[in-house]
Amino acid sequence: MKLAGCTLFITGASRGIGKAIALKAAKDGANVVIAAKTAEPHPKLPGTIFTAAQEIEAVGGKALPCVVDVRDEQQIDAAVQKAVNTFGGIDILVNNASAIQLTGTLATPMKKVDLMLGINLRGTYLTSKLCLPHLLKSRNPHILNLSPPLNLNPIWFQNHTAYTMAKYGMSMCVLGMAEEFRGQVAVNALWPKTAIETAAMEMMGGAGVGAQCRKVDIVADAAYTILSQPISYTGHFLVDEDVLREHGVRDFDSYAIQPGHPLLPDFFLDPETEGAAKQTQAHGNHGATPTSTDTPPSDGPIENTFNIIRGVINADVVKATQGVYQFDLSGEHGGVWFLDLKSGAGSAGQGQPPVKADVVMSMDSANFSKMFSGQLKPTMAFMTGKLRIKGDMTLAIKLEKLMARMNKAKL
C-alpha cells in the first residue's frame, strides 16, 4: 500500500496505459485525477473520464474526472486547482497524454506536427510547470513521463522526424527538470520494451497486432515500482521490463497477450540483434533456408510470392489495410514490385504501382522472400537494418496481417 493516500494527476488517464497506472495506484487507496479530453463516448476509442472514475473507485481509490486538453493552459490550471481543493495537494504527476503520426517530413501535415508538439512536448512541459508548486509541498513527489530514452541513432528519425522530436521533447523535460529539482522532486521517464496492446495500437496495426503485444499491466507495474522510490531516485530513463527484472520479476509470459508469440519491439530502443534473430528463427519457418545452390522455381521466388499474394487479397483485406506498397528489391532477384491494397479488390505485380505508393520498402530480395514466408517480420527487419522504409510506418505493421493469411495458404 505504498501509494495509499497519495494524489496522482495523470494525463490521458481515460484509457490505455494511463488508466492502467491509475488503477494500480487506486488499489492502494490513492486519489487519482483523471485529466483527459474524453467526456463523451468516442465512436472508435473505448472509455471516458467518467467510466475510468467508476473503475478507479471500484478497486478502492478516489477519482476526480476533469476534462483537460493538455494544450490548454486554463484547463490544466483549473484541474490542478480542483485537485488541490479536493484532495489537499498533488504528490505525483504522470505525463502520459500523447499523439502519434508515423509519417515522413513531406507526408506529415503541419496540423499533425503542431498536434504532436502541442500535446507531447508543450503539454508535458506545461502540466509539469503548473503541478510543480504543489509537488514541492509533498513528502515524496514524483514526475513520471511516458517517454523514451534519448537515442540519437538516425534510424529513429528518418521515417518520422516530427513524432521523434515530439517524444524526445518529453524526455528532454526529464533531463532538465531532474537536475533543476534534484533533491526536491524525483523526475523520471518510463518506456515499454515491446509494443503494448492499446486502442491506439489497434488503430495503427489492426486487431491482429494484439498477439504481438504485451498488456498495459507491465507498464503499470513498472510505474508503480518507480513511484514507490524515494526522491533521490531521479533522472533515469527506464524500460518497463528492466525495472521489473531489477525488482525480482522473472515471469514475463503473464504480461503477454499471447504467451510464446514473438513480440514487436518498441520504437527508440536499439535491437538486441542476436537475440532477435534467434527469436525470429524459433517462431518462423523451421525448414531449411534456401541457398544459392538451390534450383529456383521456373518463375522465380518473387513472382511465386506475388502469385500467392494475388490469391489471398480481396476487398476485405483492402478495406482493412488502405495502403499502396512499393517494394524496391536488390540482390539476385532485384526489381520493383507493388501491392495495391487501397482500391477495389486489390492488385499486385511487377513495376511501379498504379498510384503513388504510401510506403516504399527497400530490401534485399532474399530478405523479401523470408519476410513473406514468416521467417522475418517487417518490424524486426526494419529494426535490424534489413529493411528501409519511406512513408507510413504503420502500414509495415498492417502488412503482417497479410503475411499471416499467406502462411495459412501454405506458402
XYZ file of C-alpha atoms in Angstrom:
411
model
C 0.000 0.000 0.000
C 2.870 2.349 -0.829
C 0.658 4.890 -2.607
C -2.161 4.927 -0.056
C -3.436 8.468 0.419
C -1.276 9.858 -2.392
C -2.825 12.060 -5.063
C -1.861 11.304 -8.659
C -2.527 13.716 -11.519
C -2.495 11.562 -14.688
C -2.933 12.978 -18.177
C -4.638 10.760 -20.736
C -5.966 8.509 -17.968
C -9.331 7.676 -19.522
C -7.916 4.596 -21.288
C -4.801 2.579 -22.069
C -1.571 2.920 -20.120
C -2.728 5.993 -18.224
C -5.799 4.215 -16.889
C -3.761 1.115 -16.025
C -1.390 3.200 -13.891
C -4.398 4.863 -12.257
C -5.993 1.513 -11.379
C -2.728 0.154 -9.969
C -2.430 3.156 -7.636
C -6.139 3.058 -6.776
C -5.758 -0.467 -5.370
C -3.574 1.111 -2.680
C -6.322 3.623 -1.914
C -4.777 6.500 -3.854
C -6.599 9.565 -5.136
C -6.499 9.910 -8.926
C -7.152 12.993 -11.018
C -8.198 11.769 -14.477
C -7.062 14.607 -16.735
C -8.227 13.715 -20.241
C -10.335 15.050 -23.109
C -12.933 12.291 -23.488
C -16.091 13.268 -21.623
C -18.476 11.745 -24.190
C -18.107 8.220 -25.650
C -15.809 8.146 -28.685
C -17.015 6.192 -31.749
C -13.679 4.351 -32.115
C -11.996 4.548 -28.709
C -13.306 2.947 -25.501
C -13.855 4.758 -22.215
C -14.399 8.276 -20.894
C -13.106 10.139 -17.861
C -16.309 9.112 -16.068
C -16.126 5.380 -16.828
C -12.470 5.458 -15.754
C -13.528 7.156 -12.500
C -16.041 4.373 -11.848
C -13.352 1.711 -12.340
C -10.919 3.542 -10.057
C -13.454 3.821 -7.250
C -14.500 0.182 -7.726
C -10.987 -1.003 -6.772
C -10.699 1.230 -3.721
C -9.414 4.580 -4.932
C -10.938 8.041 -5.107
C -11.369 9.644 -8.516
C -11.703 13.185 -9.790
C -12.562 13.256 -13.522
C -11.530 16.523 -15.212
C -11.917 17.498 -18.855
C -8.411 18.544 -19.848
C -6.758 19.242 -23.183
C -3.095 19.500 -22.208
C -2.601 22.161 -24.884
C -4.964 24.461 -22.962
C -3.294 26.236 -20.027
C -6.591 27.325 -18.471
C -7.996 23.781 -18.477
C -4.860 22.368 -16.850
C -4.755 25.121 -14.257
C -8.432 24.610 -13.401
C -7.915 20.845 -12.992
C -4.835 21.380 -10.803
C -6.705 23.795 -8.543
C -9.662 21.425 -8.353
C -7.338 18.577 -7.391
C -5.725 20.637 -4.625
C -9.109 21.767 -3.325
C -10.491 18.209 -3.367
C -7.538 16.191 -2.093
C -5.345 18.772 -0.370
C -2.421 18.652 -2.802
C -0.665 16.712 -5.567
C 2.020 14.110 -4.890
C 2.599 12.526 -8.280
C 2.292 13.722 -11.877
C 2.198 11.187 -14.706
C 2.584 12.795 -18.136
C 1.008 10.108 -20.287
C -1.056 12.039 -22.873
C 0.494 11.707 -26.311
C -0.204 11.972 -30.041
C 1.416 9.883 -32.791
C 1.805 10.178 -36.574
C 4.388 7.853 -38.143
C 4.987 9.607 -41.453
C 7.941 11.282 -43.114
C 8.538 15.004 -43.466
C 6.760 15.516 -46.786
C 3.816 13.334 -45.803
C 3.155 14.961 -42.415
C 0.734 17.932 -42.489
C 1.713 20.820 -40.222
C -1.583 20.339 -38.410
C -0.276 16.936 -37.255
C 3.151 18.370 -36.424
C 1.521 21.057 -34.266
C -0.706 18.440 -32.610
C 2.232 16.206 -31.627
C 4.411 19.076 -30.436
C 1.450 20.639 -28.635
C 0.420 17.509 -26.735
C 3.685 15.636 -26.268
C 6.210 18.409 -25.739
C 4.322 21.561 -24.750
C 1.618 19.677 -22.849
C 4.175 17.794 -20.768
C 6.169 20.945 -20.012
C 3.068 22.993 -19.178
C 1.422 20.362 -16.966
C 4.686 19.876 -15.093
C 5.086 23.645 -14.635
C 1.573 24.014 -13.171
C 1.833 20.963 -10.894
C 5.336 21.659 -9.564
C 4.378 24.312 -6.971
C 2.157 21.693 -5.338
C 4.563 18.777 -5.845
C 7.214 20.744 -3.980
C 4.971 20.646 -0.888
C 4.659 16.835 -0.989
C 6.729 14.499 1.187
C 7.781 12.240 -1.722
C 6.871 13.941 -5.008
C 7.380 12.347 -8.418
C 7.012 13.271 -12.074
C 6.927 10.321 -14.458
C 6.894 10.917 -18.225
C 5.899 8.107 -20.581
C 8.725 8.855 -22.997
C 11.762 7.059 -24.441
C 15.490 7.196 -23.774
C 17.213 9.896 -25.843
C 18.630 7.644 -28.564
C 20.289 9.687 -31.338
C 20.583 6.790 -33.768
C 19.331 8.338 -37.075
C 17.140 5.288 -37.707
C 14.670 6.697 -35.152
C 14.390 9.976 -37.047
C 14.449 9.109 -40.730
C 10.881 7.804 -41.074
C 9.021 10.040 -38.594
C 11.088 13.073 -37.638
C 8.156 15.055 -36.236
C 6.980 12.265 -33.936
C 10.514 11.639 -32.697
C 11.048 15.338 -31.943
C 7.770 15.445 -30.014
C 8.505 12.333 -27.917
C 12.105 13.364 -27.306
C 10.755 16.713 -26.121
C 9.062 14.855 -23.276
C 12.357 13.113 -22.496
C 14.245 16.400 -22.519
C 11.838 17.640 -19.846
C 13.068 14.731 -17.717
C 16.694 15.537 -18.428
C 16.309 19.181 -17.433
C 13.793 19.022 -14.604
C 15.535 16.117 -12.871
C 18.599 18.337 -12.417
C 16.632 21.509 -11.739
C 14.640 19.903 -8.927
C 17.180 17.331 -7.695
C 16.600 16.632 -4.016
C 13.113 18.150 -4.206
C 11.158 16.185 -6.852
C 12.029 12.867 -8.497
C 11.701 13.135 -12.291
C 11.986 10.014 -14.444
C 10.967 8.573 -17.825
C 9.429 5.159 -18.494
C 9.144 3.387 -21.860
C 7.857 -0.082 -22.869
C 10.340 -2.596 -24.221
C 7.692 -4.054 -26.522
C 4.506 -2.868 -28.169
C 1.613 -2.558 -25.718
C -1.949 -3.504 -26.599
C -3.951 -0.285 -26.575
C -6.733 1.188 -28.690
C -4.143 3.358 -30.440
C -2.053 0.307 -31.335
C -5.091 -1.461 -32.794
C -5.920 1.618 -34.872
C -2.396 1.640 -36.306
C -1.782 -2.063 -36.743
C -5.248 -3.621 -36.848
C -6.899 -6.013 -34.410
C -4.446 -8.812 -35.253
C -1.494 -6.869 -33.895
C -2.523 -7.728 -30.324
C -0.866 -11.152 -30.423
C 2.497 -9.377 -30.749
C 1.896 -7.080 -27.781
C 2.052 -7.105 -24.014
C -0.705 -5.969 -21.671
C -0.783 -2.467 -20.214
C -0.222 -4.091 -16.819
C 3.542 -4.376 -17.372
C 3.874 -0.593 -17.721
C 1.574 -0.008 -14.743
C 3.593 -2.384 -12.550
C 6.856 -0.721 -13.582
C 5.392 2.737 -12.974
C 4.209 1.675 -9.506
C 7.725 0.468 -8.691
C 9.263 3.772 -9.792
C 6.708 5.919 -7.960
C 7.368 3.957 -4.761
C 11.037 5.041 -4.716
C 12.438 7.969 -2.680
C 13.011 11.337 -4.390
C 16.715 10.513 -4.679
C 15.713 8.072 -7.457
C 15.706 10.638 -10.251
C 16.961 11.418 -13.763
C 16.538 7.878 -15.066
C 15.359 6.745 -18.496
C 13.789 3.416 -17.660
C 12.396 0.467 -19.633
C 9.475 -1.435 -18.108
C 10.953 -4.944 -18.317
C 14.315 -3.806 -16.954
C 12.664 -2.107 -13.966
C 10.724 -5.230 -13.064
C 13.720 -7.546 -13.554
C 15.730 -5.422 -11.147
C 12.956 -5.903 -8.596
C 12.789 -9.681 -8.885
C 10.233 -10.323 -11.647
C 11.218 -13.302 -13.804
C 7.970 -14.439 -15.422
C 7.022 -12.082 -18.260
C 4.739 -14.512 -20.092
C 1.913 -13.388 -17.818
C 2.135 -9.947 -19.423
C 1.880 -11.265 -22.989
C -1.425 -11.118 -24.838
C -0.471 -14.433 -26.436
C 2.287 -16.124 -24.390
C 5.056 -17.578 -26.528
C 4.283 -15.415 -29.557
C 7.092 -13.152 -30.846
C 6.721 -9.594 -29.569
C 7.021 -6.344 -31.506
C 9.919 -4.310 -30.104
C 9.008 -0.716 -29.358
C 10.473 2.325 -31.061
C 13.637 4.110 -29.908
C 15.302 1.031 -28.391
C 18.175 -0.359 -30.447
C 17.542 -4.043 -31.197
C 19.248 -6.921 -29.473
C 20.212 -8.259 -32.888
C 21.445 -11.727 -31.944
C 18.514 -12.466 -29.643
C 16.030 -11.076 -32.128
C 17.400 -13.272 -34.890
C 17.159 -16.375 -32.698
C 13.597 -15.494 -31.724
C 12.594 -14.989 -35.359
C 14.055 -18.352 -36.330
C 12.366 -20.085 -33.412
C 8.924 -18.865 -34.434
C 9.347 -18.763 -38.195
C 9.661 -21.408 -40.906
C 11.618 -24.355 -39.499
C 12.544 -25.697 -42.935
C 15.962 -25.271 -44.499
C 16.829 -21.764 -45.628
C 17.239 -21.630 -49.431
C 20.800 -21.102 -50.642
C 22.253 -20.029 -53.958
C 22.770 -23.691 -54.905
C 19.027 -24.431 -54.720
C 17.223 -24.613 -58.045
C 14.655 -21.777 -58.058
C 11.150 -22.347 -59.407
C 10.802 -21.585 -63.088
C 9.046 -18.253 -62.463
C 11.434 -17.185 -59.705
C 10.793 -16.799 -55.949
C 9.493 -13.222 -56.134
C 6.949 -13.999 -58.858
C 5.829 -17.093 -56.925
C 5.351 -14.975 -53.812
C 3.219 -12.474 -55.704
C 1.137 -15.282 -57.206
C 0.205 -16.320 -53.679
C -0.402 -12.686 -52.672
C -2.896 -12.327 -55.520
C -4.704 -15.391 -54.236
C -5.262 -14.048 -50.721
C -6.045 -10.373 -51.259
C -9.673 -9.332 -51.553
C -11.973 -6.401 -50.809
C -11.912 -7.119 -47.051
C -8.110 -7.014 -46.963
C -8.182 -3.760 -48.922
C -10.726 -2.223 -46.559
C -8.671 -3.194 -43.502
C -5.325 -2.005 -44.919
C -5.889 1.060 -47.113
C -2.327 1.302 -48.318
C -0.266 1.083 -51.500
C 3.137 -0.590 -51.145
C 6.165 -0.360 -53.404
C 8.983 -2.881 -52.945
C 12.408 -1.837 -54.250
C 14.329 -5.112 -54.250
C 18.066 -5.538 -54.682
C 20.247 -8.617 -54.901
C 19.825 -11.751 -57.005
C 16.163 -11.143 -57.849
C 16.177 -7.357 -57.853
C 13.405 -5.213 -59.291
C 10.416 -3.044 -58.423
C 7.103 -4.611 -57.359
C 3.871 -3.203 -55.997
C 0.944 -4.189 -53.811
C -2.198 -2.061 -54.054
C -4.406 -2.611 -51.008
C -6.282 0.632 -51.376
C -8.627 0.295 -54.341
C -11.176 -2.271 -55.483
C -10.294 -5.839 -54.569
C -6.577 -5.092 -54.599
C -3.833 -5.851 -57.106
C -0.177 -6.853 -57.108
C 2.568 -7.238 -59.677
C 5.877 -6.117 -61.106
C 6.705 -2.478 -61.792
C 5.577 0.831 -60.330
C 2.196 0.906 -58.527
C -0.750 2.355 -60.481
C -0.945 5.238 -57.990
C 1.645 6.857 -55.746
C 2.821 4.464 -53.029
C 2.002 5.254 -49.408
C 5.088 3.377 -48.288
C 8.254 2.302 -50.112
C 10.081 -0.692 -48.642
C 13.667 -1.287 -49.791
C 15.449 -4.569 -49.068
C 17.417 -7.461 -50.496
C 15.252 -9.898 -52.473
C 16.335 -12.745 -50.184
C 15.023 -10.867 -47.152
C 11.794 -10.125 -49.041
C 11.222 -13.868 -49.512
C 11.993 -14.527 -45.859
C 9.617 -11.765 -44.804
C 6.678 -13.143 -46.743
C 7.353 -16.727 -45.648
C 7.152 -15.793 -41.971
C 10.882 -16.088 -41.261
C 11.386 -12.343 -40.872
C 8.849 -9.828 -39.573
C 8.767 -6.349 -41.180
C 9.231 -4.594 -37.854
C 12.157 -6.835 -36.932
C 13.699 -6.392 -40.383
C 13.405 -2.617 -40.020
C 14.972 -2.554 -36.580
C 17.914 -4.751 -37.625
C 18.622 -2.649 -40.719
C 17.496 -5.277 -43.241
C 14.593 -3.113 -44.363
C 14.387 0.606 -45.109
C 11.009 2.304 -45.081
C 9.861 5.615 -46.527
C 6.320 6.746 -45.839
C 3.685 5.485 -43.410
C 5.395 3.236 -40.839
C 2.075 1.869 -39.582
C 1.489 0.140 -42.920
C 4.503 -2.066 -42.234
C 2.661 -3.374 -39.176
C -0.549 -3.906 -41.147
C 1.369 -5.881 -43.767
C 1.953 -8.618 -41.195
C -1.763 -9.468 -41.288
C -1.470 -10.256 -44.992
C 1.576 -12.408 -44.308
C -0.410 -14.388 -41.758
C -3.030 -15.089 -44.437
C -0.302 -16.233 -46.817
C 1.146 -18.622 -44.281
C -2.299 -20.159 -43.859
C -2.272 -20.648 -47.627
C 0.889 -22.711 -47.010
C 3.388 -20.588 -48.782
